[in-house]
């Protein structure tokens, strides 16, 4: 799993390439926490190249949303693959995190 | 029936995922169904490592897959601690975000993504999980 971050004026874009499971989710958690500890609270997570995310990874997204909201910000998702939508729904992610279809709309929502 | 044994470590979850994905694809499932099978198996194996064995490197996971024209049956065996599936609460999303208990969705996901999820806990012969998904 590879993680990259791009800074925009009002938010940061985090992109992951690969698989997010119990083995790799702690690295994603660390990347989000470094942003939040550094004073950032607006994060867009680009899932275009995430080929798998388990409940452990979805838990990282929900905990990151909690941390962002505490600082009056938010986490938003983009480019979620159709085959993982059902699991995002079942794990509560769709209930608590906004999902956008493209980066412009997501970045513009901040 | 293709069977493989994997060490109970998180780094092997990807290999387990590849193993069941290949068989689900060959069985003729569509991409949503293949993903569902892969996720259910990943959740089961992650739970075995975390809760059954109480950590990584404490036991093996045996995984068998049998595909027919009707669907796929996956048998996962471990020798960790047994548990009571009926006592695991379903996640509750009808709460404010700050009160959300994010963890513990694995078993719920398995039950929703697969058609049948059955646990058998033996005294000396380990624990067996049998999951079936029909086309």
PDB file of C-alpha atoms in Angstrom:
ATOM      1  CA  UNK A   1       0.000   0.000   0.000  1.00  0.00           C
ATOM      2  CA  UNK A   2       1.306   3.440  -0.972  1.00  0.00           C
ATOM      3  CA  UNK A   3       0.042   6.682   0.551  1.00  0.00           C
ATOM      4  CA  UNK A   4       0.506  10.164  -0.932  1.00  0.00           C
ATOM      5  CA  UNK A   5      -0.784  13.542   0.225  1.00  0.00           C
ATOM      6  CA  UNK A   6      -1.443  16.724  -1.771  1.00  0.00           C
ATOM      7  CA  UNK A   7      -2.249  20.028  -0.033  1.00  0.00           C
ATOM      8  CA  UNK A   8      -4.958  22.340  -1.340  1.00  0.00           C
ATOM      9  CA  UNK A   9      -5.927  25.738   0.099  1.00  0.00           C
ATOM     10  CA  UNK A  10      -8.778  24.455   2.253  1.00  0.00           C
ATOM     11  CA  UNK A  11      -8.134  20.711   2.490  1.00  0.00           C
ATOM     12  CA  UNK A  12      -5.617  17.927   1.947  1.00  0.00           C
ATOM     13  CA  UNK A  13      -6.053  15.113  -0.563  1.00  0.00           C
ATOM     14  CA  UNK A  14      -4.876  11.681   0.601  1.00  0.00           C
ATOM     15  CA  UNK A  15      -4.512   8.979  -2.030  1.00  0.00           C
ATOM     16  CA  UNK A  16      -3.850   5.283  -1.446  1.00  0.00           C
ATOM     17  CA  UNK A  17      -2.753   2.728  -4.000  1.00  0.00           C
ATOM     18  CA  UNK A  18      -3.391  -0.885  -3.022  1.00  0.00           C
ATOM     19  CA  UNK A  19      -5.159  -2.876  -0.362  1.00  0.00           C
ATOM     20  CA  UNK A  20      -6.335  -1.629   3.047  1.00  0.00           C
ATOM     21  CA  UNK A  21      -6.737  -4.471   5.550  1.00  0.00           C
ATOM     22  CA  UNK A  22      -5.667  -5.266   9.119  1.00  0.00           C
ATOM     23  CA  UNK A  23      -2.066  -5.360   7.916  1.00  0.00           C
ATOM     24  CA  UNK A  24      -2.016  -1.947   6.231  1.00  0.00           C
ATOM     25  CA  UNK A  25      -4.805   0.050   7.937  1.00  0.00           C
ATOM     26  CA  UNK A  26      -2.506   1.187  10.799  1.00  0.00           C
ATOM     27  CA  UNK A  27      -0.316   2.990   8.217  1.00  0.00           C
ATOM     28  CA  UNK A  28      -3.333   4.845   6.840  1.00  0.00           C
ATOM     29  CA  UNK A  29      -4.418   5.693  10.376  1.00  0.00           C
ATOM     30  CA  UNK A  30      -0.964   7.134  11.034  1.00  0.00           C
ATOM     31  CA  UNK A  31      -1.066   9.244   7.844  1.00  0.00           C
ATOM     32  CA  UNK A  32      -4.454  10.736   8.770  1.00  0.00           C
ATOM     33  CA  UNK A  33      -3.350  11.356  12.360  1.00  0.00           C
ATOM     34  CA  UNK A  34      -0.215  13.178  11.217  1.00  0.00           C
ATOM     35  CA  UNK A  35      -2.384  15.573   9.196  1.00  0.00           C
ATOM     36  CA  UNK A  36      -4.821  16.124  12.063  1.00  0.00           C
ATOM     37  CA  UNK A  37      -2.045  16.530  14.651  1.00  0.00           C
ATOM     38  CA  UNK A  38      -0.484  19.064  12.265  1.00  0.00           C
ATOM     39  CA  UNK A  39      -3.623  21.208  12.512  1.00  0.00           C
ATOM     40  CA  UNK A  40      -5.457  19.968   9.414  1.00  0.00           C
ATOM     41  CA  UNK A  41      -9.134  19.037   9.663  1.00  0.00           C
ATOM     42  CA  UNK A  42     -10.296  18.947   6.055  1.00  0.00           C
ATOM     43  CA  UNK A  43      -9.354  15.734   4.252  1.00  0.00           C
ATOM     44  CA  UNK A  44     -10.419  14.259   0.926  1.00  0.00           C
ATOM     45  CA  UNK A  45      -9.610  10.561   0.595  1.00  0.00           C
ATOM     46  CA  UNK A  46      -9.198   9.437  -3.009  1.00  0.00           C
ATOM     47  CA  UNK A  47     -10.078   5.730  -3.311  1.00  0.00           C
ATOM     48  CA  UNK A  48      -9.625   5.443  -7.094  1.00  0.00           C
ATOM     49  CA  UNK A  49      -6.740   3.014  -6.687  1.00  0.00           C
ATOM     50  CA  UNK A  50      -7.886   1.251  -3.523  1.00  0.00           C
ATOM     51  CA  UNK A  51      -8.692  -2.269  -4.652  1.00  0.00           C
ATOM     52  CA  UNK A  52      -9.897  -3.561  -1.281  1.00  0.00           C
ATOM     53  CA  UNK A  53     -10.851  -2.117   2.112  1.00  0.00           C
ATOM     54  CA  UNK A  54     -11.844  -4.281   5.087  1.00  0.00           C
ATOM     55  CA  UNK A  55     -13.835  -3.198   8.150  1.00  0.00           C
ATOM     56  CA  UNK A  56     -10.530  -2.406   9.854  1.00  0.00           C
ATOM     57  CA  UNK A  57      -9.854   0.167   7.115  1.00  0.00           C
ATOM     58  CA  UNK A  58     -13.417   1.478   7.231  1.00  0.00           C
ATOM     59  CA  UNK A  59     -12.981   1.893  10.979  1.00  0.00           C
ATOM     60  CA  UNK A  60      -9.966   4.141  10.289  1.00  0.00           C
ATOM     61  CA  UNK A  61     -12.171   6.298   8.041  1.00  0.00           C
ATOM     62  CA  UNK A  62     -14.866   6.606  10.717  1.00  0.00           C
ATOM     63  CA  UNK A  63     -12.362   7.434  13.473  1.00  0.00           C
ATOM     64  CA  UNK A  64     -10.734  10.021  11.176  1.00  0.00           C
ATOM     65  CA  UNK A  65     -14.146  11.560  10.544  1.00  0.00           C
ATOM     66  CA  UNK A  66     -14.675  11.803  14.316  1.00  0.00           C
ATOM     67  CA  UNK A  67     -11.315  13.576  14.727  1.00  0.00           C
ATOM     68  CA  UNK A  68     -11.975  15.988  11.824  1.00  0.00           C
ATOM     69  CA  UNK A  69     -15.470  16.854  13.053  1.00  0.00           C
ATOM     70  CA  UNK A  70     -14.094  17.621  16.518  1.00  0.00           C
ATOM     71  CA  UNK A  71     -12.000  20.325  14.836  1.00  0.00           C
ATOM     72  CA  UNK A  72     -14.977  21.599  12.782  1.00  0.00           C
ATOM     73  CA  UNK A  73     -13.698  19.936   9.629  1.00  0.00           C
ATOM     74  CA  UNK A  74     -14.619  16.752   7.806  1.00  0.00           C
ATOM     75  CA  UNK A  75     -13.393  13.757   5.846  1.00  0.00           C
ATOM     76  CA  UNK A  76     -14.868  13.232   2.373  1.00  0.00           C
ATOM     77  CA  UNK A  77     -14.409  10.286  -0.008  1.00  0.00           C
ATOM     78  CA  UNK A  78     -14.042  10.275  -3.779  1.00  0.00           C
ATOM     79  CA  UNK A  79     -13.790   7.627  -6.489  1.00  0.00           C
ATOM     80  CA  UNK A  80     -15.261   4.739  -4.478  1.00  0.00           C
ATOM     81  CA  UNK A  81     -15.437   1.583  -6.613  1.00  0.00           C
ATOM     82  CA  UNK A  82     -18.928   0.241  -7.217  1.00  0.00           C
ATOM     83  CA  UNK A  83     -18.091  -3.222  -5.858  1.00  0.00           C
ATOM     84  CA  UNK A  84     -17.175  -1.819  -2.406  1.00  0.00           C
ATOM     85  CA  UNK A  85     -20.236   0.434  -2.025  1.00  0.00           C
ATOM     86  CA  UNK A  86     -22.314  -2.268  -0.321  1.00  0.00           C
ATOM     87  CA  UNK A  87     -19.699  -2.801   2.383  1.00  0.00           C
ATOM     88  CA  UNK A  88     -19.385   0.962   2.967  1.00  0.00           C
ATOM     89  CA  UNK A  89     -23.129   1.014   3.473  1.00  0.00           C
ATOM     90  CA  UNK A  90     -23.129  -2.017   5.810  1.00  0.00           C
ATOM     91  CA  UNK A  91     -20.251  -0.607   7.891  1.00  0.00           C
ATOM     92  CA  UNK A  92     -21.997   2.737   8.385  1.00  0.00           C
ATOM     93  CA  UNK A  93     -19.525   4.744   6.321  1.00  0.00           C
ATOM     94  CA  UNK A  94     -22.165   6.063   3.889  1.00  0.00           C
ATOM     95  CA  UNK A  95     -24.195   7.215   6.891  1.00  0.00           C
ATOM     96  CA  UNK A  96     -21.409   9.322   8.399  1.00  0.00           C
ATOM     97  CA  UNK A  97     -19.088  10.317   5.521  1.00  0.00           C
ATOM     98  CA  UNK A  98     -19.935  12.244   2.327  1.00  0.00           C
ATOM     99  CA  UNK A  99     -19.001  10.492  -0.912  1.00  0.00           C
ATOM    100  CA  UNK A 100     -18.323  12.591  -4.014  1.00  0.00           C
ATOM    101  CA  UNK A 101     -17.855  11.436  -7.583  1.00  0.00           C
ATOM    102  CA  UNK A 102     -14.953  13.716  -8.461  1.00  0.00           C
ATOM    103  CA  UNK A 103     -12.150  15.640  -6.826  1.00  0.00           C
ATOM    104  CA  UNK A 104     -13.425  19.090  -7.898  1.00  0.00           C
ATOM    105  CA  UNK A 105     -16.753  18.627  -6.146  1.00  0.00           C
ATOM    106  CA  UNK A 106     -15.098  17.197  -3.026  1.00  0.00           C
ATOM    107  CA  UNK A 107     -12.437  19.907  -2.727  1.00  0.00           C
ATOM    108  CA  UNK A 108     -15.069  22.555  -3.493  1.00  0.00           C
ATOM    109  CA  UNK A 109     -17.213  21.346  -0.576  1.00  0.00           C
ATOM    110  CA  UNK A 110     -14.737  22.738   1.970  1.00  0.00           C
TER     111      UNK A 110
ATOM    112  CA  UNK B   1     -11.503 -29.035  -3.013  1.00  0.00           C
ATOM    113  CA  UNK B   2      -8.593 -26.512  -3.178  1.00  0.00           C
ATOM    114  CA  UNK B   3      -7.175 -26.153   0.322  1.00  0.00           C
ATOM    115  CA  UNK B   4      -4.355 -24.015   1.648  1.00  0.00           C
ATOM    116  CA  UNK B   5      -2.906 -23.330   5.061  1.00  0.00           C
ATOM    117  CA  UNK B   6      -1.779 -19.811   5.929  1.00  0.00           C
ATOM    118  CA  UNK B   7       0.109 -18.520   8.969  1.00  0.00           C
ATOM    119  CA  UNK B   8      -2.179 -16.497  11.254  1.00  0.00           C
ATOM    120  CA  UNK B   9      -0.524 -13.174  10.500  1.00  0.00           C
ATOM    121  CA  UNK B  10      -2.073 -10.049   8.977  1.00  0.00           C
ATOM    122  CA  UNK B  11       0.491  -9.948   6.180  1.00  0.00           C
ATOM    123  CA  UNK B  12      -1.034 -13.159   4.777  1.00  0.00           C
ATOM    124  CA  UNK B  13      -4.549 -11.674   4.456  1.00  0.00           C
ATOM    125  CA  UNK B  14      -3.720 -10.476   0.936  1.00  0.00           C
ATOM    126  CA  UNK B  15      -2.678 -14.012  -0.096  1.00  0.00           C
ATOM    127  CA  UNK B  16      -5.838 -15.480   1.416  1.00  0.00           C
ATOM    128  CA  UNK B  17      -7.813 -12.830  -0.491  1.00  0.00           C
ATOM    129  CA  UNK B  18      -6.081 -13.748  -3.766  1.00  0.00           C
ATOM    130  CA  UNK B  19      -6.779 -17.455  -3.153  1.00  0.00           C
ATOM    131  CA  UNK B  20     -10.552 -17.059  -2.663  1.00  0.00           C
ATOM    132  CA  UNK B  21     -10.872 -14.315  -5.308  1.00  0.00           C
ATOM    133  CA  UNK B  22      -9.394 -16.607  -7.945  1.00  0.00           C
ATOM    134  CA  UNK B  23     -11.805 -19.421  -7.108  1.00  0.00           C
ATOM    135  CA  UNK B  24     -14.834 -17.083  -6.934  1.00  0.00           C
ATOM    136  CA  UNK B  25     -13.910 -15.661 -10.347  1.00  0.00           C
ATOM    137  CA  UNK B  26     -13.524 -19.146 -11.832  1.00  0.00           C
ATOM    138  CA  UNK B  27     -16.919 -20.055 -10.362  1.00  0.00           C
ATOM    139  CA  UNK B  28     -18.480 -17.332 -12.499  1.00  0.00           C
ATOM    140  CA  UNK B  29     -19.451 -14.757  -9.869  1.00  0.00           C
ATOM    141  CA  UNK B  30     -19.725 -11.105 -10.977  1.00  0.00           C
ATOM    142  CA  UNK B  31     -17.304  -8.513  -9.611  1.00  0.00           C
ATOM    143  CA  UNK B  32     -19.618  -7.355  -6.780  1.00  0.00           C
ATOM    144  CA  UNK B  33     -20.051 -10.962  -5.623  1.00  0.00           C
ATOM    145  CA  UNK B  34     -16.332 -11.711  -5.889  1.00  0.00           C
ATOM    146  CA  UNK B  35     -15.602  -8.648  -3.753  1.00  0.00           C
ATOM    147  CA  UNK B  36     -18.220  -9.730  -1.205  1.00  0.00           C
ATOM    148  CA  UNK B  37     -16.658 -13.210  -0.921  1.00  0.00           C
ATOM    149  CA  UNK B  38     -13.167 -11.736  -0.550  1.00  0.00           C
ATOM    150  CA  UNK B  39     -14.349  -9.309   2.137  1.00  0.00           C
ATOM    151  CA  UNK B  40     -16.263 -11.947   4.120  1.00  0.00           C
ATOM    152  CA  UNK B  41     -13.193 -14.218   4.148  1.00  0.00           C
ATOM    153  CA  UNK B  42     -10.883 -11.337   5.117  1.00  0.00           C
ATOM    154  CA  UNK B  43     -13.174 -10.372   8.004  1.00  0.00           C
ATOM    155  CA  UNK B  44     -13.301 -13.997   9.193  1.00  0.00           C
ATOM    156  CA  UNK B  45      -9.525 -14.439   9.086  1.00  0.00           C
ATOM    157  CA  UNK B  46      -8.776 -11.054  10.689  1.00  0.00           C
ATOM    158  CA  UNK B  47     -11.173 -11.977  13.515  1.00  0.00           C
ATOM    159  CA  UNK B  48      -9.451 -15.359  13.954  1.00  0.00           C
ATOM    160  CA  UNK B  49      -6.050 -13.681  14.289  1.00  0.00           C
ATOM    161  CA  UNK B  50      -7.224 -10.868  16.566  1.00  0.00           C
ATOM    162  CA  UNK B  51      -9.795 -12.642  18.743  1.00  0.00           C
ATOM    163  CA  UNK B  52      -9.363 -16.404  18.206  1.00  0.00           C
ATOM    164  CA  UNK B  53      -5.595 -16.504  18.530  1.00  0.00           C
ATOM    165  CA  UNK B  54      -5.325 -13.238  20.488  1.00  0.00           C
ATOM    166  CA  UNK B  55      -2.634 -11.891  18.179  1.00  0.00           C
ATOM    167  CA  UNK B  56      -0.397 -12.664  15.244  1.00  0.00           C
ATOM    168  CA  UNK B  57       1.830 -15.718  14.854  1.00  0.00           C
ATOM    169  CA  UNK B  58      -0.006 -17.971  17.293  1.00  0.00           C
ATOM    170  CA  UNK B  59      -1.595 -20.465  14.935  1.00  0.00           C
ATOM    171  CA  UNK B  60      -2.547 -21.338  11.379  1.00  0.00           C
ATOM    172  CA  UNK B  61      -5.639 -20.738   9.293  1.00  0.00           C
ATOM    173  CA  UNK B  62      -6.792 -23.473   6.929  1.00  0.00           C
ATOM    174  CA  UNK B  63      -8.923 -22.326   4.018  1.00  0.00           C
ATOM    175  CA  UNK B  64     -10.827 -24.575   1.578  1.00  0.00           C
ATOM    176  CA  UNK B  65     -13.045 -23.474  -1.283  1.00  0.00           C
ATOM    177  CA  UNK B  66     -15.531 -25.590  -3.187  1.00  0.00           C
ATOM    178  CA  UNK B  67     -17.340 -24.120  -6.165  1.00  0.00           C
ATOM    179  CA  UNK B  68     -20.319 -25.646  -7.942  1.00  0.00           C
ATOM    180  CA  UNK B  69     -22.785 -24.405 -10.541  1.00  0.00           C
ATOM    181  CA  UNK B  70     -24.920 -23.078  -7.689  1.00  0.00           C
ATOM    182  CA  UNK B  71     -22.248 -21.109  -5.872  1.00  0.00           C
ATOM    183  CA  UNK B  72     -19.241 -21.317  -3.600  1.00  0.00           C
ATOM    184  CA  UNK B  73     -18.657 -22.821  -0.165  1.00  0.00           C
ATOM    185  CA  UNK B  74     -15.686 -21.680   1.893  1.00  0.00           C
ATOM    186  CA  UNK B  75     -14.494 -23.595   4.932  1.00  0.00           C
ATOM    187  CA  UNK B  76     -12.126 -21.819   7.312  1.00  0.00           C
ATOM    188  CA  UNK B  77     -10.556 -23.681  10.197  1.00  0.00           C
ATOM    189  CA  UNK B  78      -8.564 -22.428  13.163  1.00  0.00           C
ATOM    190  CA  UNK B  79      -7.402 -23.714  16.522  1.00  0.00           C
ATOM    191  CA  UNK B  80      -7.914 -20.559  18.561  1.00  0.00           C
ATOM    192  CA  UNK B  81     -10.376 -19.597  21.247  1.00  0.00           C
ATOM    193  CA  UNK B  82     -14.043 -20.256  20.533  1.00  0.00           C
ATOM    194  CA  UNK B  83     -16.668 -17.548  20.842  1.00  0.00           C
ATOM    195  CA  UNK B  84     -20.452 -17.142  20.887  1.00  0.00           C
ATOM    196  CA  UNK B  85     -21.482 -15.590  17.548  1.00  0.00           C
ATOM    197  CA  UNK B  86     -25.025 -14.960  18.792  1.00  0.00           C
ATOM    198  CA  UNK B  87     -23.693 -12.761  21.584  1.00  0.00           C
ATOM    199  CA  UNK B  88     -21.817 -10.403  19.258  1.00  0.00           C
ATOM    200  CA  UNK B  89     -24.028  -7.289  18.966  1.00  0.00           C
ATOM    201  CA  UNK B  90     -24.869  -5.873  15.558  1.00  0.00           C
ATOM    202  CA  UNK B  91     -23.446  -2.405  14.945  1.00  0.00           C
ATOM    203  CA  UNK B  92     -25.815   0.491  15.659  1.00  0.00           C
ATOM    204  CA  UNK B  93     -25.531   3.415  13.241  1.00  0.00           C
ATOM    205  CA  UNK B  94     -28.547   5.254  14.594  1.00  0.00           C
ATOM    206  CA  UNK B  95     -26.340   7.224  16.973  1.00  0.00           C
ATOM    207  CA  UNK B  96     -24.418  10.504  16.778  1.00  0.00           C
ATOM    208  CA  UNK B  97     -20.986  10.057  15.173  1.00  0.00           C
ATOM    209  CA  UNK B  98     -19.110  10.702  18.428  1.00  0.00           C
ATOM    210  CA  UNK B  99     -20.960   7.802  20.081  1.00  0.00           C
ATOM    211  CA  UNK B 100     -20.386   5.384  17.189  1.00  0.00           C
ATOM    212  CA  UNK B 101     -18.616   2.133  18.089  1.00  0.00           C
ATOM    213  CA  UNK B 102     -16.705   1.730  14.843  1.00  0.00           C
ATOM    214  CA  UNK B 103     -15.229  -1.677  15.552  1.00  0.00           C
ATOM    215  CA  UNK B 104     -16.974  -5.023  15.608  1.00  0.00           C
ATOM    216  CA  UNK B 105     -18.596  -4.883  12.178  1.00  0.00           C
ATOM    217  CA  UNK B 106     -16.738  -7.931  10.826  1.00  0.00           C
ATOM    218  CA  UNK B 107     -19.232 -10.628  11.785  1.00  0.00           C
ATOM    219  CA  UNK B 108     -22.132  -8.406  10.703  1.00  0.00           C
ATOM    220  CA  UNK B 109     -20.526  -7.896   7.294  1.00  0.00           C
ATOM    221  CA  UNK B 110     -19.949 -11.643   6.886  1.00  0.00           C
ATOM    222  CA  UNK B 111     -23.601 -12.405   7.672  1.00  0.00           C
ATOM    223  CA  UNK B 112     -24.859  -9.780   5.213  1.00  0.00           C
ATOM    224  CA  UNK B 113     -22.431 -10.530   2.370  1.00  0.00           C
ATOM    225  CA  UNK B 114     -22.818 -14.323   2.423  1.00  0.00           C
ATOM    226  CA  UNK B 115     -26.007 -16.412   2.186  1.00  0.00           C
ATOM    227  CA  UNK B 116     -25.074 -18.844   4.979  1.00  0.00           C
ATOM    228  CA  UNK B 117     -22.567 -18.400   7.824  1.00  0.00           C
ATOM    229  CA  UNK B 118     -22.245 -21.303  10.260  1.00  0.00           C
ATOM    230  CA  UNK B 119     -19.747 -21.857  13.065  1.00  0.00           C
ATOM    231  CA  UNK B 120     -18.855 -25.240  14.520  1.00  0.00           C
ATOM    232  CA  UNK B 121     -16.719 -25.294  17.637  1.00  0.00           C
ATOM    233  CA  UNK B 122     -15.041 -28.592  18.399  1.00  0.00           C
ATOM    234  CA  UNK B 123     -13.409 -29.574  21.689  1.00  0.00           C
ATOM    235  CA  UNK B 124     -10.068 -30.718  20.313  1.00  0.00           C
ATOM    236  CA  UNK B 125     -10.416 -30.471  16.559  1.00  0.00           C
ATOM    237  CA  UNK B 126     -10.503 -26.688  16.376  1.00  0.00           C
ATOM    238  CA  UNK B 127     -13.153 -24.294  15.096  1.00  0.00           C
ATOM    239  CA  UNK B 128     -14.793 -24.466  11.690  1.00  0.00           C
ATOM    240  CA  UNK B 129     -16.530 -21.671   9.830  1.00  0.00           C
ATOM    241  CA  UNK B 130     -18.591 -22.625   6.790  1.00  0.00           C
ATOM    242  CA  UNK B 131     -19.763 -19.801   4.527  1.00  0.00           C
ATOM    243  CA  UNK B 132     -21.802 -20.211   1.374  1.00  0.00           C
ATOM    244  CA  UNK B 133     -22.661 -17.720  -1.343  1.00  0.00           C
ATOM    245  CA  UNK B 134     -25.114 -18.609  -4.077  1.00  0.00           C
ATOM    246  CA  UNK B 135     -25.196 -17.064  -7.538  1.00  0.00           C
TER     247      UNK B 135
END
